[in-house]
Coordinates of C-alpha atoms in Angstrom, one line a residue:
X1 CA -22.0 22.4 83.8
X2 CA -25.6 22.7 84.8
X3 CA -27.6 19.7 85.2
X4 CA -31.0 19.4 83.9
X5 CA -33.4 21.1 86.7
X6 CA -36.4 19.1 87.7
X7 CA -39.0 20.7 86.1
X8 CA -37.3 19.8 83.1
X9 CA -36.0 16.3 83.4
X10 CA -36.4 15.2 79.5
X11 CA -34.5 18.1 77.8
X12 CA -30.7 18.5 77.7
X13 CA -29.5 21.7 79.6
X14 CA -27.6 24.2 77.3
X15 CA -24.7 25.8 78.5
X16 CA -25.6 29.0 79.8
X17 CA -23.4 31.7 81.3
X18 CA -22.4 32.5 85.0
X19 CA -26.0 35.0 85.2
X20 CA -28.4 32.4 84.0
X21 CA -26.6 29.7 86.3
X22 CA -27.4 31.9 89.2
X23 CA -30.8 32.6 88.1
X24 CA -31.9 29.0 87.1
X25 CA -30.6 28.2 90.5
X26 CA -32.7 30.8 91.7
X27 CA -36.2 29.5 89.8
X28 CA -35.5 26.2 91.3
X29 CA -35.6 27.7 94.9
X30 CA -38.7 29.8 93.6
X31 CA -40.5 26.3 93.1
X32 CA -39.5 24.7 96.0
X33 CA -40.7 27.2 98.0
X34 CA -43.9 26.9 96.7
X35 CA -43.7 30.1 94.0
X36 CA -44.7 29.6 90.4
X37 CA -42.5 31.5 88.6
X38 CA -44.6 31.5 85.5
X39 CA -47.9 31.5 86.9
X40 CA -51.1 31.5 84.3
X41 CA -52.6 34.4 85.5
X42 CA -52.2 38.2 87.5
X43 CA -54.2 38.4 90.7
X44 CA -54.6 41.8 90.5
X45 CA -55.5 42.9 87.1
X46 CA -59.1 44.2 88.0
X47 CA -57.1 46.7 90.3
X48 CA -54.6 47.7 88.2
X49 CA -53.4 51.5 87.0
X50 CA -50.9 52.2 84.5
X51 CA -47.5 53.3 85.8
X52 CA -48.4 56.8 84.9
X53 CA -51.4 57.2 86.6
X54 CA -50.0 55.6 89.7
X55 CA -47.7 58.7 89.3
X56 CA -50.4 61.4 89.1
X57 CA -51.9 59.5 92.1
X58 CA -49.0 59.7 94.1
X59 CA -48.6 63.4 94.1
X60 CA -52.6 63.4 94.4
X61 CA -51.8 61.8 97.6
X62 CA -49.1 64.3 98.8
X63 CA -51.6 66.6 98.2
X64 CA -55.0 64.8 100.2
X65 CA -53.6 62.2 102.3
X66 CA -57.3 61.5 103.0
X67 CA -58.0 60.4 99.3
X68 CA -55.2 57.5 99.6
X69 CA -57.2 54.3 97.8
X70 CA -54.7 51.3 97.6
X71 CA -53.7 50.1 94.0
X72 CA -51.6 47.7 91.7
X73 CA -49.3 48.0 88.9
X74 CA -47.9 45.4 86.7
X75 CA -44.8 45.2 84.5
X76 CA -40.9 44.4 84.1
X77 CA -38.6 45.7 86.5
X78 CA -35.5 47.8 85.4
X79 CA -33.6 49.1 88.3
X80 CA -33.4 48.0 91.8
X81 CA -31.3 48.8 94.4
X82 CA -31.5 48.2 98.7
X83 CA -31.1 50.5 101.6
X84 CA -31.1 48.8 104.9
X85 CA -34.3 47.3 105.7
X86 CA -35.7 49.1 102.3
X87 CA -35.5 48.0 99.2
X88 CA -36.8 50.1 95.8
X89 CA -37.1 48.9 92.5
X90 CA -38.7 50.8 88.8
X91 CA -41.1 48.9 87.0
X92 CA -41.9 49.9 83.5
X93 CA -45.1 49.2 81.6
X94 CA -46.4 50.4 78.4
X95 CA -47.2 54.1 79.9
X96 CA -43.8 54.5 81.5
X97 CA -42.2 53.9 84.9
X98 CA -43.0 54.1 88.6
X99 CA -40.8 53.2 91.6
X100 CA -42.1 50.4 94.6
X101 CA -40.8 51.1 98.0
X102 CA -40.4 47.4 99.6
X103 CA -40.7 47.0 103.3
X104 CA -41.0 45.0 106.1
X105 CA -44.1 46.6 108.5
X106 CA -47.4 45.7 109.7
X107 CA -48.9 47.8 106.8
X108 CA -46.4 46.2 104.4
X109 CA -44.7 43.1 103.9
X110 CA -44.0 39.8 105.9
X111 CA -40.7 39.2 106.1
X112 CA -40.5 36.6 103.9
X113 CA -42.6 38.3 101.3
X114 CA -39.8 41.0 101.8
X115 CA -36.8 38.2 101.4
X116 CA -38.0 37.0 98.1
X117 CA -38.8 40.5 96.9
X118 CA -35.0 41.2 97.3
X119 CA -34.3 38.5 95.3
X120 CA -35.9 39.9 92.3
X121 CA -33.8 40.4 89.2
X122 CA -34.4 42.5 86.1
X123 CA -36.2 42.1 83.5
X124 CA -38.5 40.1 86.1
X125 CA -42.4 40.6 85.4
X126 CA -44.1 41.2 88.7
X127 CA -47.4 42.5 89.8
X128 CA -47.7 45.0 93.1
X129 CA -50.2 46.1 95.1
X130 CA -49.3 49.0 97.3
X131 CA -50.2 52.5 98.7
X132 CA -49.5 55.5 96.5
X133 CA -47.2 57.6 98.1
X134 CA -44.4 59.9 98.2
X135 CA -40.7 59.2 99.4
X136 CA -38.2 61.5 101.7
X137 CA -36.3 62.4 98.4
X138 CA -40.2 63.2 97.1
X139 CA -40.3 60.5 94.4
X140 CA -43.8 59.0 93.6
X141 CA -44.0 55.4 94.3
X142 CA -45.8 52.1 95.3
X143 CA -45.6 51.3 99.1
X144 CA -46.1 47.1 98.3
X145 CA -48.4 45.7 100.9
X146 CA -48.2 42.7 98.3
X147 CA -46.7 41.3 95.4
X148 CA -46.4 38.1 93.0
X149 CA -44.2 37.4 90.3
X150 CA -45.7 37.2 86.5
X151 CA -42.4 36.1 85.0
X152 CA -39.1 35.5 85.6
X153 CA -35.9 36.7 83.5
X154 CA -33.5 34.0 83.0
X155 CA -31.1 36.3 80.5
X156 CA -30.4 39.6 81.7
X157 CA -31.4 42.8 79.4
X158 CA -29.2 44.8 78.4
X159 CA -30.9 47.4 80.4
X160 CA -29.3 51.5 79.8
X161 CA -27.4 53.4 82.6
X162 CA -28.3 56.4 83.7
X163 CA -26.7 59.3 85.5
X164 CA -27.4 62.1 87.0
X165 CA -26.0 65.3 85.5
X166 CA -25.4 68.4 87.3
X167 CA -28.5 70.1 86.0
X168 CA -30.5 67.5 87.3
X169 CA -31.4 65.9 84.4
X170 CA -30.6 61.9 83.3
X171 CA -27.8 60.9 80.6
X172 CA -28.8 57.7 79.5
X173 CA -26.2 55.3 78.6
X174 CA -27.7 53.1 75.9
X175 CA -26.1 49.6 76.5
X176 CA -28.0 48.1 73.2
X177 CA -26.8 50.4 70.6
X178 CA -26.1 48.4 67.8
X179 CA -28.3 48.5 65.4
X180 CA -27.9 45.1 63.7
X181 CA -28.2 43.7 67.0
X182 CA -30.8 45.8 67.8
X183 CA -32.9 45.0 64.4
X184 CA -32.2 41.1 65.1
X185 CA -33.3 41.2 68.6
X186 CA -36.3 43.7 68.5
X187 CA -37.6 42.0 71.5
X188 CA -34.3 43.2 73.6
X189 CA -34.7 46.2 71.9
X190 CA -37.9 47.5 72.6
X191 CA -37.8 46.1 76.1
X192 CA -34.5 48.5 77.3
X193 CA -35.3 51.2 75.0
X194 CA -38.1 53.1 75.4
X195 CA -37.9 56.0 72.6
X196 CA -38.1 53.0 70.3
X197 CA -41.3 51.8 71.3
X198 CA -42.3 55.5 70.5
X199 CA -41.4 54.6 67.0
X200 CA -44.4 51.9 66.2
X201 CA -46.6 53.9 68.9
X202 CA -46.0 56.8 66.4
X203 CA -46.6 54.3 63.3
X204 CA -49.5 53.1 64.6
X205 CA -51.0 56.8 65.3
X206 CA -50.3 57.7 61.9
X207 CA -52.0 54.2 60.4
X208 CA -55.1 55.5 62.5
X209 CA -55.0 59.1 61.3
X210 CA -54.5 57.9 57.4
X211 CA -57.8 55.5 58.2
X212 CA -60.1 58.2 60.2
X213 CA -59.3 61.1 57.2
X214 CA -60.1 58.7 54.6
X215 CA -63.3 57.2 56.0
X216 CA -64.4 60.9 56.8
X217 CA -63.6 61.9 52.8
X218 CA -66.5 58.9 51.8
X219 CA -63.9 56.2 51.2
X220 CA -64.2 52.4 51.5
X221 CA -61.7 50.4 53.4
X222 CA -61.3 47.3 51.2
X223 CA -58.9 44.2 51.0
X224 CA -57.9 42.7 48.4
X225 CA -55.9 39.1 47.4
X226 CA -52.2 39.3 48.3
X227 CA -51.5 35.7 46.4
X228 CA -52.2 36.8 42.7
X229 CA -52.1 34.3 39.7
X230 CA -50.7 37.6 37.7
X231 CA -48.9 40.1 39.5
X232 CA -49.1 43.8 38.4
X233 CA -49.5 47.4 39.2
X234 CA -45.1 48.3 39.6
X235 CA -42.1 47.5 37.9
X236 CA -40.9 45.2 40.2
X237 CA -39.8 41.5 40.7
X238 CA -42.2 39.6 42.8
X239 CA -41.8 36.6 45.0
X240 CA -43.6 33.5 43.8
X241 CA -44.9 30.4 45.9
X242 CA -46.7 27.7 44.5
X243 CA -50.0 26.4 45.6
X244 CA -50.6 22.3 46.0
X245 CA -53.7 21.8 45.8
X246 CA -54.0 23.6 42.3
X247 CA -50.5 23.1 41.0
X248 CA -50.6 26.8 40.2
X249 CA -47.9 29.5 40.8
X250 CA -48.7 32.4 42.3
X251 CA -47.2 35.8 43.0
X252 CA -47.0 37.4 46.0
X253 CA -48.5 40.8 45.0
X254 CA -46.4 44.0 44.1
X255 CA -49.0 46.4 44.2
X256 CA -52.7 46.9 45.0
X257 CA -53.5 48.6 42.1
X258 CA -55.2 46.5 39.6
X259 CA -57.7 45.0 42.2
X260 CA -58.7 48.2 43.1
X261 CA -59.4 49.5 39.8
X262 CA -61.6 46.2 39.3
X263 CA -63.8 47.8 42.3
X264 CA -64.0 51.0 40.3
X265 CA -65.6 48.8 37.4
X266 CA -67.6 47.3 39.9
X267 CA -69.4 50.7 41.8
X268 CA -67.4 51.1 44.4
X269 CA -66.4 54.8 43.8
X270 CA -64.1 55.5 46.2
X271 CA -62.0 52.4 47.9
X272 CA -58.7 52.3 49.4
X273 CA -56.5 49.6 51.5
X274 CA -53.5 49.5 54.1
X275 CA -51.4 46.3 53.7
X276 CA -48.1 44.3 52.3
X277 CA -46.9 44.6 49.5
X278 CA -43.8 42.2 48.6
X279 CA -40.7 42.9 46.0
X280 CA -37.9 40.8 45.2
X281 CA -35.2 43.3 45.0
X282 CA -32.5 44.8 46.7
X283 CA -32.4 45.9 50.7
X284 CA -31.4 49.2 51.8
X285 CA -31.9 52.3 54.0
X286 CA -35.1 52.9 52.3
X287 CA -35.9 49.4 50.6
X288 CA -37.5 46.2 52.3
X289 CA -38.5 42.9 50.9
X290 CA -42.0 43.3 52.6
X291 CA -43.8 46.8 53.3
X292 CA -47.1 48.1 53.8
X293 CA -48.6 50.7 51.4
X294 CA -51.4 53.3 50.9
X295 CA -53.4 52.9 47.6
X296 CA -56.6 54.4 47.0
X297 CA -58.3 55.1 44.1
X298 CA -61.0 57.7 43.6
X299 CA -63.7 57.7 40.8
X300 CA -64.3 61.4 38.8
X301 CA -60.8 62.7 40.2
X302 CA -57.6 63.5 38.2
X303 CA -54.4 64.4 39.0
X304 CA -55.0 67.6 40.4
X305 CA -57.8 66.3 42.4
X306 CA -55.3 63.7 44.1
X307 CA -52.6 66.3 44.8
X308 CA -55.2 68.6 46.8
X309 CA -56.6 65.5 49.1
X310 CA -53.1 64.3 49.1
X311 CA -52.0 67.5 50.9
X312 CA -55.0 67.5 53.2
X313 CA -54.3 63.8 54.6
X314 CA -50.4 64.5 55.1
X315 CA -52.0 67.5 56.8
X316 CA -54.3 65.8 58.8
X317 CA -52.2 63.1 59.8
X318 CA -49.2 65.7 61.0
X319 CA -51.3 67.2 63.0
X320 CA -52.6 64.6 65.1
X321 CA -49.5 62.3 65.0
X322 CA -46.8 65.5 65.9
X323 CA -47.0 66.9 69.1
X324 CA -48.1 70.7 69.6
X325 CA -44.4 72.0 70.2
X326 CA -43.3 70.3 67.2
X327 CA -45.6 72.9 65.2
X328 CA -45.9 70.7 62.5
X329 CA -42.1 70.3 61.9
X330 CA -39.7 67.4 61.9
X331 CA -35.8 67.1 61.4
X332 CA -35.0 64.5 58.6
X333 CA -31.8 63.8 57.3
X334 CA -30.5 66.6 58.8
X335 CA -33.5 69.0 57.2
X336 CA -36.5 70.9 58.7
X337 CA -39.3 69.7 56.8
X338 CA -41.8 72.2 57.5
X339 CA -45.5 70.1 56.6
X340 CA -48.1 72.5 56.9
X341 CA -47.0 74.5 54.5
X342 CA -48.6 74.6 50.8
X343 CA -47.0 71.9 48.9
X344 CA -45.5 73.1 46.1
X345 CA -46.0 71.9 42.8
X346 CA -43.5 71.4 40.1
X347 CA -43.4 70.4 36.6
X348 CA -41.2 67.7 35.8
X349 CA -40.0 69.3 32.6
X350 CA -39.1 72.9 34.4
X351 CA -37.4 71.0 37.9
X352 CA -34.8 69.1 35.4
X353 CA -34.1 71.9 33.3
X354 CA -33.1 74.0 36.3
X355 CA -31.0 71.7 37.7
X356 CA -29.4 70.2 34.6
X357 CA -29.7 72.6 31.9
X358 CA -31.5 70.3 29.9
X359 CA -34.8 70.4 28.3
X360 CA -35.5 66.8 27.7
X361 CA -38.4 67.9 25.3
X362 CA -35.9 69.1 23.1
X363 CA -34.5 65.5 22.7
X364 CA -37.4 63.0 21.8
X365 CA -35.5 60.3 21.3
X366 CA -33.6 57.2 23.5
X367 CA -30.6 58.0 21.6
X368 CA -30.9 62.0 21.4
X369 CA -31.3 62.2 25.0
X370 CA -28.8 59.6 26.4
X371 CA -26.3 61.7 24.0
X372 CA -26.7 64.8 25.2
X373 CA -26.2 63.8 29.1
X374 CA -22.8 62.2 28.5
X375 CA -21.7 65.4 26.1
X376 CA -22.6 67.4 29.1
X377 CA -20.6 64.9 31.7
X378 CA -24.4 64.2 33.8
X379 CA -24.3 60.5 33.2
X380 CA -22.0 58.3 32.4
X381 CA -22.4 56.0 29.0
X382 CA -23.3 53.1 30.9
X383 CA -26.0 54.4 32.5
X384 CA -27.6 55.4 29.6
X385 CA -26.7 53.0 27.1
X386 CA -29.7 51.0 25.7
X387 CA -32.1 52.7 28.3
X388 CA -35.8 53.8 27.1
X389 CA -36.0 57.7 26.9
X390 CA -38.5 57.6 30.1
X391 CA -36.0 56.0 31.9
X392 CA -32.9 58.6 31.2
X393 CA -35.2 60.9 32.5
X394 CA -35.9 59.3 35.6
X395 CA -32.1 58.6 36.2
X396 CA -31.9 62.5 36.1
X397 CA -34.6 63.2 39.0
X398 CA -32.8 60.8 41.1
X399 CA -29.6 61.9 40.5
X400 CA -30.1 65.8 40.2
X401 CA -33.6 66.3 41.4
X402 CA -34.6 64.4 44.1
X403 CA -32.0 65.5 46.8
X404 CA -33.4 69.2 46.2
X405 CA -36.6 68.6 47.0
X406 CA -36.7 69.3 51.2
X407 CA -40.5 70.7 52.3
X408 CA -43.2 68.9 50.5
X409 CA -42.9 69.2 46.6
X410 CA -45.0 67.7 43.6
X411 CA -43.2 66.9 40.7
X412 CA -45.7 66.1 37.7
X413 CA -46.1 65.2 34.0
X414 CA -43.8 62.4 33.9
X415 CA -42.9 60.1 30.4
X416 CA -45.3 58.0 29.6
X417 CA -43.2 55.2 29.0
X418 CA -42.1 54.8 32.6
X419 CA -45.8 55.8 33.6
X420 CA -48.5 52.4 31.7
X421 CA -51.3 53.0 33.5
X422 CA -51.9 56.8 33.9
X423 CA -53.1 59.1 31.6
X424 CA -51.7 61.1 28.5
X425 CA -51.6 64.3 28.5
X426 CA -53.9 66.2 25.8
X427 CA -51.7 67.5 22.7
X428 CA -48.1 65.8 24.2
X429 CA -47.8 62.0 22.9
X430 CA -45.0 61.6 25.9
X431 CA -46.1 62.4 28.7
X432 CA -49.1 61.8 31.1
X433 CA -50.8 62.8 34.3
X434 CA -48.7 61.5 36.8
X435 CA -47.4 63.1 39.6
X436 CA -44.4 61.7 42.7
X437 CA -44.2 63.6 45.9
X438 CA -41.3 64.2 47.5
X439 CA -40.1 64.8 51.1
X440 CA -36.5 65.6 52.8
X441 CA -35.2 64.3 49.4
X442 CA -37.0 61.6 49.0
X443 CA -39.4 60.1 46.7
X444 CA -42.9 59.5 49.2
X445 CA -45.7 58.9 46.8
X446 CA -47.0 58.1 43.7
X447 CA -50.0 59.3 41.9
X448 CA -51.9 59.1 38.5
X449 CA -55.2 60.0 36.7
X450 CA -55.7 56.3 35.6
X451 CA -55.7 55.0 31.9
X452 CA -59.4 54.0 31.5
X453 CA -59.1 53.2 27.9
X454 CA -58.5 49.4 28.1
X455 CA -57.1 49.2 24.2
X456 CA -54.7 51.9 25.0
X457 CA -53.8 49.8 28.5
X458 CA -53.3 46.8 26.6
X459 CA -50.8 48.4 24.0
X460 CA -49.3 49.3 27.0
X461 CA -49.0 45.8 28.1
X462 CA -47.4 44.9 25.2
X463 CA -44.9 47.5 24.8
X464 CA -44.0 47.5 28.2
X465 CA -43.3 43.9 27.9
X466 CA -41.2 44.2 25.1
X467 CA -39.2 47.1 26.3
X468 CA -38.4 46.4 30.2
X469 CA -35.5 45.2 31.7
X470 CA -35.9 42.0 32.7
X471 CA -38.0 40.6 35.4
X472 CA -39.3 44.3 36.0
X473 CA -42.4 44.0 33.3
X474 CA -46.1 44.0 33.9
X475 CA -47.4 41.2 32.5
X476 CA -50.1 41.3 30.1
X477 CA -53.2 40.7 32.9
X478 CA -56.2 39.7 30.5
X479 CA -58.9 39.6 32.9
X480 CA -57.9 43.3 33.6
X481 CA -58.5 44.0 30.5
X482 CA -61.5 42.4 30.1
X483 CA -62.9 44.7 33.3
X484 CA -61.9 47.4 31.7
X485 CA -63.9 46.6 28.7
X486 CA -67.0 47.0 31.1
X487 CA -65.7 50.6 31.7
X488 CA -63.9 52.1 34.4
X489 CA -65.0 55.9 34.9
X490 CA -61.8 58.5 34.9
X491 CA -59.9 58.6 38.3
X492 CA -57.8 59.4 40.4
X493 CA -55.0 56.9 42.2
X494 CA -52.6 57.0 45.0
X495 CA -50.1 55.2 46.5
X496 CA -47.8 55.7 49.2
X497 CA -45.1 53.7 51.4
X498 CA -46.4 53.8 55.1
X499 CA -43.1 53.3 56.6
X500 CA -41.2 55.7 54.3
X501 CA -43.7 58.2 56.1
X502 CA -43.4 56.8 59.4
X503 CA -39.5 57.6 58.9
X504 CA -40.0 61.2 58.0
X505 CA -42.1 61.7 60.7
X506 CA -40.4 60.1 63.6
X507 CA -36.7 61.6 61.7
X508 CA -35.1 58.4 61.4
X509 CA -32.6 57.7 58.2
X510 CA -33.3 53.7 57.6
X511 CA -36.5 52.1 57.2
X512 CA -35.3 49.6 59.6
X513 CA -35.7 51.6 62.6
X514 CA -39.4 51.7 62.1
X515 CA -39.8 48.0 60.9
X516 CA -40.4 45.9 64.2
X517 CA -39.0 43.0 62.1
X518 CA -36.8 44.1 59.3
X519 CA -35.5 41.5 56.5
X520 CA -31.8 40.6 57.5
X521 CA -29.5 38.7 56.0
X522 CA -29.3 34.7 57.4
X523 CA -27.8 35.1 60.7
X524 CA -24.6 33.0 61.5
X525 CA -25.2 31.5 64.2
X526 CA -22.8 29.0 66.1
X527 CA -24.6 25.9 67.6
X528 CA -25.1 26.3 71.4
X529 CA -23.5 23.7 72.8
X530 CA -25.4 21.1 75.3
X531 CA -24.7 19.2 78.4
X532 CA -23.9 15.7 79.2
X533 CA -26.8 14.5 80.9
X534 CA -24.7 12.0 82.5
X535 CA -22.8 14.8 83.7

């Protein structure tokens, strides 16, 4: 059993494995040798490069051995291997790798730099600086005339194998592969996998892009309270805390819409935000607790107006976010989703009918409708039975419509029942200006030309509340109202889930790959077991 070391004389060991035995033993001959292995701070940050330009350098050197200028890297190390009186070792960063040649030599190392170097481990943090060069087998790399360490690894990383194939390329054998594992562990994750931080380097590219295309079209970056004392703006359960100092519950929001509208009312023509939104419902491939969303909202647009900038941001954004050989193309589930083409636009009423046969116009009613899906076998009588006519229809887009709908599609003029705060449209009582847009068979967005009308949105209100199933019903929000009384001018709103993009985009087929911390289920963990100090 390992005793408590030293530097830690007041806490009670755990019981670690044979590798963090060896390694604690290790840090304690660090310190005794004088070596912090946790020092404060790097001595050589001012001359530091990023792995990949110590790289470029390195064949610049091959190429002008005159130019040679000595520099440092910094980061973890994942591979390290000796030869003789040599030893090499990869350090990654957040540009990529680049190999250190270890020596000992009058332009290198002592050797008891070179001693302790050996002794390295991966997933040690270590800073290097060295002579860019190249080796016999023509591999750019660090000659270390000096090195400290940043940090050292006391669990080993499940670091990837890779071999050599006959066509000279690398197999990589992933040795973190499970994804449960992986989503728990994110930390383990991104540090042995580096197509994963390419992920949430994408996701943060196509934040950006979404921000500098917006600003450029005249709009407002706004934020706006995420604790609400009435939540609103979905059909969605929220989270509720309570708050002390008040004795007041409050919501977590569902949506951003409602505030936004108020800066409508206010002069702010054309606002939007980026941020969480929170929903007390189920988990699944596409579905987290928390998630960050797109609203903005324009004044003098309609629906029409949102689908055009709609296509020009996913434009925009593909074509800074994609590389050039992608030409604007991804694989998702399994489809090409070709994004600079047109979007095409669909009405609601015509997409249904050709994929069901049905003409939901032609059955007005809750009853007439749910009928005439279970006469034809489309839905069974329970998933009808007592449902609001809007929502019989929106059963049959996602169980008919939906998967259909690969390149870019807008489907629009949904029922207005399922729809309280857009827009009727002139001469048809159910239906307003609404439109969803969908990608690789899934739903990505959400638009509206808003209800400015505040007696018609507060019959709304009330109906809504007295039809929805429960705990999925806007509540009647008075002070909306009462902005709306001020008058809103006809608009235009958007919404859109970030990461439901970011999956599209990077091709991935659960949202959690491209949350850094997805919601899990409690972990069961087993209580690691301590040491006798008297041991």
């Amino acid at each position: 059993m390992h005793q408590a070391t030293s530097a830690y004389p007041l806490v009670p060991p755990m019981e670690f494995t044979e590798v963090e035995r060896e390694r604690l033993a290790k840090l304690e001959r660090l310190r005794a040798a004088g070596i912090d292995p946790y020092p404060p701070r790097a001595q050589f940050l001012r001359e530091r490069v990023m792995a990949t330009e110590a790289v470029q350098r390195a064949l610049h050197t091959a190429a002008d051995s005159s130019a040679v200028q000595p520099i440092a890297v910094m980061g973890r190390i994942v591979s390290r291997r000796l030869m003789g009186k040599a030893c090499f070792a990869h350090i990654e960063d957040g540009s990529g790798r680049v190999q250190l040649y270890a020596r000992v030599g009058e332009d290198s190392l002592t050797a008891e730099q070179f001693e302790w170097f050996k002794e390295l481990d991966l997933g040690d943090f270590v800073e290097a600086r060295g002579v860019p060069m190249l080796t016999k087998t023509g591999e750019p790399s660090v000659r270390v005339t000096a090195w400290h360490l940043l940090a050292k690894s006391l669990s080993p990383l499940p670091f990837a194998k890779e071999e050599r194939q006959p066509d000279g390329t690398l197999r990589r054998y992933n040795a973190l592969a499970d994804p449960e594992l992986r989503y728990r562990q994110r930390y383990a994750d991104l540090a042995v996998n580096p197509e994963v931080r390419q992920i949430f380097v994408l996701r943060a590219k196509v934040i950006r892009a979404i921000r500098e295309f917006l600003d450029e079209q005249g709009f407002l970056e706004v934020e706006t309270p995420i604790l609400q004392p009435i939540y609103g703006g979905a059909a969605a359960r929220p989270f509720i805390t309570h708050h002390n100092q008040l004795d007041q519950d409050l919501y977590l929001r569902i949506s951003f819409e409602l505030y936004l509208k108020r800066l409508l009312v206010g002069n702010l023509e054309r606002v939007y935000e980026i941020g969480r939104d929170f929903r007390n419902e189920g988990v699944s491939f596409k579905h987290n607790p928390e998630f960050t969303m797109l609203e903005f909202y324009a004044a003098y647009f309609d629906l029409y107006d949102v689908m055009e900038l709609t296509e020009q941001m996913i434009h925009y954004v593909v074509q800074r976010v994609l590389p050039p050989e992608a030409g604007g193309k991804t694989v998702f589930r399994g489809n090409t989703i070709h994004w600079l083409q047109p979007f095409k636009r669909i009405k609601l009423r015509d997409a249904i009918l050709d994929r069901t046969g049905i003409d939901y116009k032609q059955f007005p009613t809750a009853e007439s409708l749910a009928a005439e899906t279970v006469r034809r076998g489309l839905l069974p009588p329970e998933a009808v039975h007592g449902k609001p006519w809007g929502k019989i229809v929106d059963t049959l887009i996602g169980d008919y419509v939906e998967k259909t709908l690969i390149d870019p599609t807008f489907l629009y003029e949904y029922p207005r029942d399922i729809s309280p705060f857009a827009k009727g449209v002139a001469g048809d009582p159910q239906s307003v200006e609404r439109f969803e847009g969908f990608v690789g068979g899934a739903e990505l967005c959400n638009a509206f030309t808003e209800l400015n009308d505040p007696l018609d949105q507060y019959n709304r209100f009330l109906a809504e509340s007295a039809n929805a199933e429960e705990g999925e019903a806007n509540p009647v929000d008075e002070d909306f109202i009462r902005a709306l009384m001020y008058g809103m001018p006809n608009a235009g709103g958007f919404g859109m889930g970030i990461d439901r993009l970011v999956m599209m985009l990077a091709g991935k087929d659960s949202i959690r790959e491209v949350l850094l911390f997805p919601h899990l289920r409690k972990e069961q963990l087993e209580p690691r077991p301590t040491a006798n100090l008297a041991e």
